[in-house]
Short mmCIF file of C-alpha atoms in Angstrom, two decimals:
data_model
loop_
_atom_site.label_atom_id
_atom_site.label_comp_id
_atom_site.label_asym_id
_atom_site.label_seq_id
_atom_site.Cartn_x
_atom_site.Cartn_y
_atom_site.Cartn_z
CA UNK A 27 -5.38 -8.15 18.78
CA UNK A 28 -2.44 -6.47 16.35
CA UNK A 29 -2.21 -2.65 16.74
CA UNK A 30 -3.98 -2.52 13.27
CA UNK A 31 -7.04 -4.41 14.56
CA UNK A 32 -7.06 -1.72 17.82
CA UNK A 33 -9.66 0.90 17.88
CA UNK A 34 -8.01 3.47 19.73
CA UNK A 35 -7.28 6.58 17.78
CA UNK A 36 -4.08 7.77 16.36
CA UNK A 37 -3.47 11.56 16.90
CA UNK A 38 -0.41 13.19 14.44
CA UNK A 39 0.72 16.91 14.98
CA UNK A 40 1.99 18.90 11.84
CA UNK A 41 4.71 21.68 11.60
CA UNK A 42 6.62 19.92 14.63
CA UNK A 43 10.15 20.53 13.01
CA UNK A 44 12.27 23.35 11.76
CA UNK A 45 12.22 22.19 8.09
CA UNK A 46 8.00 21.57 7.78
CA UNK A 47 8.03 25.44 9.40
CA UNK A 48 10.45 26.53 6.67
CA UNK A 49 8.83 25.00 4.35
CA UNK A 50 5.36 26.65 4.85
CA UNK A 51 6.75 30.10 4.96
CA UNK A 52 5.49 33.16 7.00
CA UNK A 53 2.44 32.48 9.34
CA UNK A 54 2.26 36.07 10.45
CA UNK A 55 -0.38 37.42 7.67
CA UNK A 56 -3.99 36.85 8.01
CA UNK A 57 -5.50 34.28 8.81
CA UNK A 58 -2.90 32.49 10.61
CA UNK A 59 -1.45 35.83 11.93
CA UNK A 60 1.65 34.31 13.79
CA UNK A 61 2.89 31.10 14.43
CA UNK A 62 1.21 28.19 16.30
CA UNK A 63 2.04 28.28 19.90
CA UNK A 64 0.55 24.60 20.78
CA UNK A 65 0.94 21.98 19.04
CA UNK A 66 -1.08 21.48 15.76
CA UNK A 67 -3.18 18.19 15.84
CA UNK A 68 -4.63 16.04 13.78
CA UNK A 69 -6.60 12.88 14.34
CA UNK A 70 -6.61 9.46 12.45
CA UNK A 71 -9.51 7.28 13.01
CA UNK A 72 -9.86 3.48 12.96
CA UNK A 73 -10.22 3.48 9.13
CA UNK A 74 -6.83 4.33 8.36
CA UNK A 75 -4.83 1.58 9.86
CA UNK A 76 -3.01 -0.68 7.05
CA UNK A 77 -0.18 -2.84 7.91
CA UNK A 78 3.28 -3.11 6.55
CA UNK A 79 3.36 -5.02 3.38
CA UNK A 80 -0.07 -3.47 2.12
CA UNK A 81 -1.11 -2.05 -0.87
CA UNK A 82 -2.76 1.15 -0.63
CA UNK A 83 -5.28 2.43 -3.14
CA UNK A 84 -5.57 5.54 -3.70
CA UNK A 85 -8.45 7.67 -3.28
CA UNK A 86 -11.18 7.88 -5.81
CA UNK A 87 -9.62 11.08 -7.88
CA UNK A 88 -6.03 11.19 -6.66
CA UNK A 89 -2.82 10.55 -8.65
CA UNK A 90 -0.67 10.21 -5.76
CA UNK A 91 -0.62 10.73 -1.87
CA UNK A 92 2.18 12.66 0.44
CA UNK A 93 4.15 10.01 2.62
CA UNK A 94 5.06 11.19 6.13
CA UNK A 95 7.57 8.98 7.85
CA UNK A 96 7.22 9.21 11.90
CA UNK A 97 7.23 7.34 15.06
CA UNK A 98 4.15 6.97 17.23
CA UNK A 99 4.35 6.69 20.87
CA UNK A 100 1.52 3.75 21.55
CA UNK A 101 0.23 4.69 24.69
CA UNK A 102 -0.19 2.10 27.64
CA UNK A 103 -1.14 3.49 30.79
CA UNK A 104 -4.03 6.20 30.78
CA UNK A 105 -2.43 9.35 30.00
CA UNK A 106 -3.83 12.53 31.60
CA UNK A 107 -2.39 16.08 33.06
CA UNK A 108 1.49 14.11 33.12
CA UNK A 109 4.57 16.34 33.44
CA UNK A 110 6.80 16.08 30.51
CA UNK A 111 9.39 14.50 32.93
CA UNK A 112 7.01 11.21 33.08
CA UNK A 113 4.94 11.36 30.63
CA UNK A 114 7.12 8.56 28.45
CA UNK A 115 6.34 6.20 31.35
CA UNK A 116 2.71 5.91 30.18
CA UNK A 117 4.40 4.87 26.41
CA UNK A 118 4.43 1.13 26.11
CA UNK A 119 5.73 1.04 22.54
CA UNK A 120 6.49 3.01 19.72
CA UNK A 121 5.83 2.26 15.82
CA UNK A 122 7.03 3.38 12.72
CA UNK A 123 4.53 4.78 10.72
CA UNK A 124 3.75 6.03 7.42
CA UNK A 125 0.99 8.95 7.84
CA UNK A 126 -0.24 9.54 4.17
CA UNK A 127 -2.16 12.05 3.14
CA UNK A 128 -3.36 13.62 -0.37
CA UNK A 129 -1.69 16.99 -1.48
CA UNK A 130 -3.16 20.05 0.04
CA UNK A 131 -1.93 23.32 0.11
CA UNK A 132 -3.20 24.52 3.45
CA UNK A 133 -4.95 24.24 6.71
CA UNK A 134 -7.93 26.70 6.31
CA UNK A 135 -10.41 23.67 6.76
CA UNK A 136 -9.93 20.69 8.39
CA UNK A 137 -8.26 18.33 6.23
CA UNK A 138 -10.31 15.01 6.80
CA UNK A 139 -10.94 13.89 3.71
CA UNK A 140 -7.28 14.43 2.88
CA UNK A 141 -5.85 12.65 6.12
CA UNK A 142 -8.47 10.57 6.85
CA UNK A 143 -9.22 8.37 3.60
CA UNK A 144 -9.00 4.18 4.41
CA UNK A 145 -5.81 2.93 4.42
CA UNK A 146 -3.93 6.38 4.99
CA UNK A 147 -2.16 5.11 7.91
CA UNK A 148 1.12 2.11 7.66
CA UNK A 149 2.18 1.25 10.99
CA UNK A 150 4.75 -1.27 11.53
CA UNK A 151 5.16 -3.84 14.48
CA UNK A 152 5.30 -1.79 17.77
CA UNK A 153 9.03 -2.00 19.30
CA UNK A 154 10.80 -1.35 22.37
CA UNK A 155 11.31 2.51 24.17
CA UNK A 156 14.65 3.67 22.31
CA UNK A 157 16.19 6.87 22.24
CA UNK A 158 14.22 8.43 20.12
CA UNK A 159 16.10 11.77 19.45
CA UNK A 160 18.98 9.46 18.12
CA UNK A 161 16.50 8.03 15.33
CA UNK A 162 16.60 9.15 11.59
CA UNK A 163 13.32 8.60 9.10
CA UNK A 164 14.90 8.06 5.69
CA UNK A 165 12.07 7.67 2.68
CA UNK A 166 13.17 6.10 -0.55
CA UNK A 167 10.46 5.68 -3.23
CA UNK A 168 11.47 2.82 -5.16
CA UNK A 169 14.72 2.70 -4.02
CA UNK A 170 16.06 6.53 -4.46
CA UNK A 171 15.68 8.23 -0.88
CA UNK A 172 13.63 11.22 -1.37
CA UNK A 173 13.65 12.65 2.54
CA UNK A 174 15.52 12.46 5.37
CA UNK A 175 13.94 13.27 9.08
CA UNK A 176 15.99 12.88 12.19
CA UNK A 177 13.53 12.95 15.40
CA UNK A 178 16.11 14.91 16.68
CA UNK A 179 14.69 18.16 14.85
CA UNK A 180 11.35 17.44 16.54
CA UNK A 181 10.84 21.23 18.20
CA UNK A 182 8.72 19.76 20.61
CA UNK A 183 9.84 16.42 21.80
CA UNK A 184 7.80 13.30 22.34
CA UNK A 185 8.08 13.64 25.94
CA UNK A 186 6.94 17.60 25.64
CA UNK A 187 4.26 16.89 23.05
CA UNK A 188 2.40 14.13 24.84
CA UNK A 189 2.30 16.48 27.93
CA UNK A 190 0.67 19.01 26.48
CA UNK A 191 -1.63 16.62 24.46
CA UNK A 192 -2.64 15.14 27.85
CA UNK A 193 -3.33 18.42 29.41
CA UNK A 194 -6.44 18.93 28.09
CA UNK A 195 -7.42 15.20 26.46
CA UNK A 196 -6.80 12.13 28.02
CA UNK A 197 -4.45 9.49 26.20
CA UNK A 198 -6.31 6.09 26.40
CA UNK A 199 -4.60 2.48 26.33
CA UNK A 200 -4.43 1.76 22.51
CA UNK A 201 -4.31 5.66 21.46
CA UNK A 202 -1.11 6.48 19.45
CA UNK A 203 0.27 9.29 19.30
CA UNK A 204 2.68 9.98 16.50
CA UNK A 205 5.48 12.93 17.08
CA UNK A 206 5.46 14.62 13.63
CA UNK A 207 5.68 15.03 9.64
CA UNK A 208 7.17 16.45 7.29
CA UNK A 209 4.91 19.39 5.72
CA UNK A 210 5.10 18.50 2.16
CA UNK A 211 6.91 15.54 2.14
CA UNK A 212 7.34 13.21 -0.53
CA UNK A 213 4.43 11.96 -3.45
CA UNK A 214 3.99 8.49 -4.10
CA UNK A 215 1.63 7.70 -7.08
CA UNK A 216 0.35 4.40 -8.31
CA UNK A 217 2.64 1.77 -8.55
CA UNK A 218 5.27 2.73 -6.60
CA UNK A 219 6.76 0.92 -3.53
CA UNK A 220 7.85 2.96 -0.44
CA UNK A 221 10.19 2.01 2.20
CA UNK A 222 11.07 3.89 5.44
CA UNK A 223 14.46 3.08 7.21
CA UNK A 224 14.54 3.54 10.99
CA UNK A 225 17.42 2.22 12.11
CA UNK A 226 17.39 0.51 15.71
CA UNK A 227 13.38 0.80 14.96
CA UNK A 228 13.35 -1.66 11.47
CA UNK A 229 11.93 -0.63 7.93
CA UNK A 230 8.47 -0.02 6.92
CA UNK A 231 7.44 -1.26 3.41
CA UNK A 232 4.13 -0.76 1.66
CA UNK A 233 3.19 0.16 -2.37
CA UNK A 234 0.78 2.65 -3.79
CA UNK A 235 -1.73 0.93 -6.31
CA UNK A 236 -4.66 2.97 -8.32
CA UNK A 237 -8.21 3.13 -6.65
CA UNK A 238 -11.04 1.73 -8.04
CA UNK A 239 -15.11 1.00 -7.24
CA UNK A 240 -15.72 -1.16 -4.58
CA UNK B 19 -20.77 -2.41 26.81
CA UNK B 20 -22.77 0.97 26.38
CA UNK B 21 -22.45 3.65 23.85
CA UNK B 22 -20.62 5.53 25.93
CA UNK B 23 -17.87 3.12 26.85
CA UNK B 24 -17.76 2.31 22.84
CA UNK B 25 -14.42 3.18 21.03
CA UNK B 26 -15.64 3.76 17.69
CA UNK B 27 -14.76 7.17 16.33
CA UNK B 28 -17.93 9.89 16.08
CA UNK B 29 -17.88 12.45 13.36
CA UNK B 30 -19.14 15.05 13.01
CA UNK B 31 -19.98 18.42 9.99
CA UNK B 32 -20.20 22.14 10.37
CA UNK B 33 -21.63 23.93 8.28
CA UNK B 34 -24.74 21.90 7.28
CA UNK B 35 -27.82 24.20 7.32
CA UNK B 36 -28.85 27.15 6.33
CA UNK B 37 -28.79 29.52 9.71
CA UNK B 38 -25.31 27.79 10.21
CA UNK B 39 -24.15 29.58 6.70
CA UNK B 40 -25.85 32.84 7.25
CA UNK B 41 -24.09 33.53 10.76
CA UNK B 42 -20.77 32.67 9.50
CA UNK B 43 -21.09 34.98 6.54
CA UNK B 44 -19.69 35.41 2.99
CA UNK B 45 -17.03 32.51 2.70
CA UNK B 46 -16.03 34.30 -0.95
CA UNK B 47 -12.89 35.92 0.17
CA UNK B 48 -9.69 34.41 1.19
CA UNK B 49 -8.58 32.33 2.64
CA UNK B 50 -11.98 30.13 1.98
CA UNK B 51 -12.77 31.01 -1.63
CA UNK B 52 -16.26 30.14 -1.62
CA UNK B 53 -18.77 27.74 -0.25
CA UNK B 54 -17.17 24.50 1.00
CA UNK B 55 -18.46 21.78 -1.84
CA UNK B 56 -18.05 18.67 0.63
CA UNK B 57 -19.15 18.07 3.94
CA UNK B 58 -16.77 19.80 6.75
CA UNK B 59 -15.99 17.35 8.88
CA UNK B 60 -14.37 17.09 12.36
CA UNK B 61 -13.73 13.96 14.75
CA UNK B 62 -14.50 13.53 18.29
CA UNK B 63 -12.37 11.12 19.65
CA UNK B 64 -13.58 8.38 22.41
CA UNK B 65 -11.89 10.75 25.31
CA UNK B 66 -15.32 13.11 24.44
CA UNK B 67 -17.75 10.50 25.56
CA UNK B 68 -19.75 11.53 28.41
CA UNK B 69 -23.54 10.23 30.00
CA UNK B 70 -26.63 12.06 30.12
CA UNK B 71 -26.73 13.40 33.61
CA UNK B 72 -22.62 14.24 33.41
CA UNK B 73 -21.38 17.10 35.19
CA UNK B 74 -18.95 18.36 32.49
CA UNK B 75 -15.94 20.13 33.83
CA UNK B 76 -14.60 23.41 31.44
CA UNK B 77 -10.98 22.69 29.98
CA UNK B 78 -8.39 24.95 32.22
CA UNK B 79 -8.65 28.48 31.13
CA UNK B 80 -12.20 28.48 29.47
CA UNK B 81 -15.21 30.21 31.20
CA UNK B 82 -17.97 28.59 28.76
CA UNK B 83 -18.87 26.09 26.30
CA UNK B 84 -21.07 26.36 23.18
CA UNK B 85 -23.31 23.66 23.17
CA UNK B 86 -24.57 21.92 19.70
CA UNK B 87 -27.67 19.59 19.74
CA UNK B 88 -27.66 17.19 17.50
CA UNK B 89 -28.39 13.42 16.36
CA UNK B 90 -26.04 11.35 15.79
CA UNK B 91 -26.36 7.71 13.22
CA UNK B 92 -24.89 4.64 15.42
CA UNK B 93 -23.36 2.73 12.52
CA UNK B 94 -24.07 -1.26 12.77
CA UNK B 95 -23.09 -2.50 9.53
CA UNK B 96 -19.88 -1.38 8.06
CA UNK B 97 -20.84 1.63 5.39
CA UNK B 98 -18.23 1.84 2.33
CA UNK B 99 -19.37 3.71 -0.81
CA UNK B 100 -22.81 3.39 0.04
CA UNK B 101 -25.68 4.57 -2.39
CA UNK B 102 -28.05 7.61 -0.09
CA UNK B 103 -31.16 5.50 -0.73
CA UNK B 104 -29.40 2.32 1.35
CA UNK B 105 -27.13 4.32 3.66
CA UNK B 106 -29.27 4.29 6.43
CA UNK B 107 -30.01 0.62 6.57
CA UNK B 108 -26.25 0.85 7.85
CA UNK B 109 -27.85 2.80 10.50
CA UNK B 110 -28.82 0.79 13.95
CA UNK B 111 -29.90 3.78 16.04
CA UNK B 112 -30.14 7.49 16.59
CA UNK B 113 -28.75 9.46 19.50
CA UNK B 114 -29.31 12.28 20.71
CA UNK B 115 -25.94 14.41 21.35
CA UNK B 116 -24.54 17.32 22.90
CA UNK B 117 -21.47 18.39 21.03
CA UNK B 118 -19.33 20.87 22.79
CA UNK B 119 -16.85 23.29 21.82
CA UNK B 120 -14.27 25.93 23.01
CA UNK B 121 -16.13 28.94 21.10
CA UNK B 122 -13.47 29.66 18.54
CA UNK B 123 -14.26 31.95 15.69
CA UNK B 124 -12.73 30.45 12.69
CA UNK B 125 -11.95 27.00 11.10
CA UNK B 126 -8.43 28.59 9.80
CA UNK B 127 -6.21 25.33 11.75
CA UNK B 128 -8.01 22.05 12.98
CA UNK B 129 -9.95 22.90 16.01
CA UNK B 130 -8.54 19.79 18.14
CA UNK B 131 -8.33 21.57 21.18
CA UNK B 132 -11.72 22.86 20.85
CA UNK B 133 -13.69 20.24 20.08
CA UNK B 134 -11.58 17.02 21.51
CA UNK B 135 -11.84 17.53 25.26
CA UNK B 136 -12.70 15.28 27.79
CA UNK B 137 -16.06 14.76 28.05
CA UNK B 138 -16.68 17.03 25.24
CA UNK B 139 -19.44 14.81 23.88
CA UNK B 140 -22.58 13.75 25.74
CA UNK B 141 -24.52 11.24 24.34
CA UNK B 142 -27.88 9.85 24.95
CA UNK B 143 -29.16 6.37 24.93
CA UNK B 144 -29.59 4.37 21.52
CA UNK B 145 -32.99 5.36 20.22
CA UNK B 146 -34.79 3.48 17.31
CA UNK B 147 -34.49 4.77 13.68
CA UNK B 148 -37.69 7.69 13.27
CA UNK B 149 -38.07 10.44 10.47
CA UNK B 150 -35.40 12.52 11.23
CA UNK B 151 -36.87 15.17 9.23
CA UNK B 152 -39.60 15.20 11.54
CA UNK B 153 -37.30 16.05 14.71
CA UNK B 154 -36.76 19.27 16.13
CA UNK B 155 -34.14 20.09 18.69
CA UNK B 156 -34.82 22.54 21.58
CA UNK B 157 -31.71 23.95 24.07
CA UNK B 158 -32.41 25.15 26.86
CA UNK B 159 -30.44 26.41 29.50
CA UNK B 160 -31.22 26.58 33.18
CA UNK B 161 -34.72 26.56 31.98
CA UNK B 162 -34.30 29.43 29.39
CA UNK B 163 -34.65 27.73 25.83
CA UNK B 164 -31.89 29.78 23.41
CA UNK B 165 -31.56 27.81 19.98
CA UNK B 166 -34.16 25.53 18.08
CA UNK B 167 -33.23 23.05 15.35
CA UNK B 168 -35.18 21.29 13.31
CA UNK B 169 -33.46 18.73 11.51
CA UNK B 170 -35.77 19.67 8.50
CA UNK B 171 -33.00 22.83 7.87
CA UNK B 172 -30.38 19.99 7.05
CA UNK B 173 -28.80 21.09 3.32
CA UNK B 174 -27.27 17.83 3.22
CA UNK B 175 -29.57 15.30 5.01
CA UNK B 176 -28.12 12.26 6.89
CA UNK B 177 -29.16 9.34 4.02
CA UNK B 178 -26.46 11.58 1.42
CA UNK B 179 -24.23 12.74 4.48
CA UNK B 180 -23.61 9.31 5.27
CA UNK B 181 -23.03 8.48 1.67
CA UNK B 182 -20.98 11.19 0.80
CA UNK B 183 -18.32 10.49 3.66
CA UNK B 184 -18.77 7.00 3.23
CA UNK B 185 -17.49 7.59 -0.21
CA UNK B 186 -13.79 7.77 0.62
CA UNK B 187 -13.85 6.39 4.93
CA UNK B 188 -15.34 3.19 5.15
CA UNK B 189 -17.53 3.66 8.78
CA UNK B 190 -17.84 0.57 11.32
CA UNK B 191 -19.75 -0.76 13.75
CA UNK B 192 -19.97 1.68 16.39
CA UNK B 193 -19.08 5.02 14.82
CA UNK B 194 -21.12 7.44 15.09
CA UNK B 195 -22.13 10.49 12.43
CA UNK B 196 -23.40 13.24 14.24
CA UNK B 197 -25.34 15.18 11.05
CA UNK B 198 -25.14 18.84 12.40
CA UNK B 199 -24.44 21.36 14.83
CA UNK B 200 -25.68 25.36 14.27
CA UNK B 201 -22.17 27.28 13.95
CA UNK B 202 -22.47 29.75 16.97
CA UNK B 203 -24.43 27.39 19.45
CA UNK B 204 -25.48 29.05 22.24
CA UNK B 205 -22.85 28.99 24.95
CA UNK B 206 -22.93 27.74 28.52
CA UNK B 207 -20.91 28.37 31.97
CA UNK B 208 -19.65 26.63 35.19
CA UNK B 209 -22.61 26.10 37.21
CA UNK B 210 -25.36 25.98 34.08
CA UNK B 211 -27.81 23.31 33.02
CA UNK B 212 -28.64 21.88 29.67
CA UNK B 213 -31.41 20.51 29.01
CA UNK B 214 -31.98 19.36 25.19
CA UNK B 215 -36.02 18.41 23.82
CA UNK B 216 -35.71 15.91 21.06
CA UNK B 217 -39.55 14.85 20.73
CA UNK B 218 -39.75 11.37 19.97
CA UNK B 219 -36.25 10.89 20.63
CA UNK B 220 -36.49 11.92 23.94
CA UNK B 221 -34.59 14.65 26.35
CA UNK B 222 -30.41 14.89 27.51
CA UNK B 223 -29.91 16.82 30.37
CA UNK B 224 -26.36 17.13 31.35
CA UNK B 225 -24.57 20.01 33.69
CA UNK B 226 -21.48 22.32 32.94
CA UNK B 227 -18.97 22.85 36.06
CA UNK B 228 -15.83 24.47 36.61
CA UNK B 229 -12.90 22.25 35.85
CA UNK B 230 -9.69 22.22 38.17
CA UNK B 231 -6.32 19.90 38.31
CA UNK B 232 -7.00 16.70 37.74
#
């Protein structure tokens, strides 16, 4: 069974870097009225997994989606109430990972049907444990790199983020868990062809093609 | 393998009848703007399964759960832009379902926490399909009953739920679509038991209990 075939789900957390928190501007009027203080999850069901080299359609209505280059820690051992100083021992792989989403301004309601659509999730072959903080995303939408993401901005690390995941939901063999995205990263619309550079972790490559009726 | 053990991905929509919209008030102002116009729709991931008959232990920090009966749709044929007059012949089975939550007050950022827990989903055994109009859903707890639900109060019912979000997620074998939960369930503590009347579908009884390092 390929990680794309596995039913485990994929959880994503946004506003994990200095930039995506620059980017959205002051949280301290109403209704967010300050800044998260744990980390701000998402979830990406079964549906979404596509594999390098696919073409995605894009949702009935949309003219282009929001490509968010990370790394997901696939998880291997149960994960529950683990200490940040071994919670990478229950990792088993990580994969690079496109996490696309459709344009949306904010987080007032939950954002399924703009995270969640079929397809909405690349992931690439799963790899070996590297150093993660020495990793760098780079995006490039048909060939001109449009973002740049070095894990090493992450404000909570993978090691930090999966142990507060796991303090209150257990991690299950096959769960991924990916460590962050850009808030308002890049647009892709139909036709275009997206590769992510990862260094020691390989490239990602997948195109954008219009929707249409089943 | 039973429902419970299953790793297909149960969602679930706020928001779906009447009382639900008259307790959380006039949605006009900011940040909502209005009425939501599609279904609002969360996930509970396979770390929420639990059994009728569970002892459910509270997430560190809470002192009580809010408890939402519902049904859920057990998917058996894969449902992609389904039509509401066929979309329950994708449909194998009800269940009957506890959802719980962390009361929170607003839907401002994804309510992970809240509604992802372990456990934080107790599900019933696979019923046949009946007129889910007909149902009614009666909470009690420790004997008291303190919220009735009759699936009649749906504003979107679960044929055009189930086509609606199969309009843009294709659902699979083994998901689940839970149609409804009353916003403001009544809530439960350490020590409490739920019992939830379902009529032809049957009863769930399940217990809450104080949770502690795992």
């Amino acid at each position: 069974m390929t990680l794309q075939q596995a039913r485990g789900t994929v959880y994503g957390v946004v506003l994990n870097d200095a930039i995506s928190r620059e980017r959205i501007g002051s949280l301290d009027d109403a209704p967010y009225k300050g800044a998260p203080k744990a980390p701000v999850l998402y979830i990406k069901p079964a549906n979404t997994r596509a594999t390098a080299g696919a073409a995605i359609a894009l949702p009935e209505g949309a003219s282009s989606v929001e490509v968010g280059a990370t790394i997901g820690l696939v998880i291997a051992q149960p994960a529950a109430r683990v200490a940040p100083e071994s919670a990478l021992s229950h990792v088993g792989a990580l994969v690079l990972a496109a996490d696309l989403s459709l344009p949306h301004a904010s987080y007032y309601r939950p954002a399924i049907r703009e995270k969640c659509f079929d397809q909405s999730l690349v992931l690439g072959a799963p790899q070996p444990l590297c150093d993660m903080a020495a990793l760098a995303l780079e995006t490039s939408i048909d060939g001109q790199s449009v973002e740049r993401f070095a894990l090493s901005e992450l404000l909570r690390g993978p090691a930090q983020l999966l142990s507060e995941v796991s303090s209150w939901m257990t991690l299950c063999p096959g769960d991924v868990l990916l460590v962050g995205v850009r808030y308002q990263a890049p647009q892709a619309r139909a036709g275009q062809h997206i590769r992510i550079d990862a260094g020691a972790l390989g490239a990602l490559q997948f195109e954008i093609k219009q929707g249409g009726q089943a």
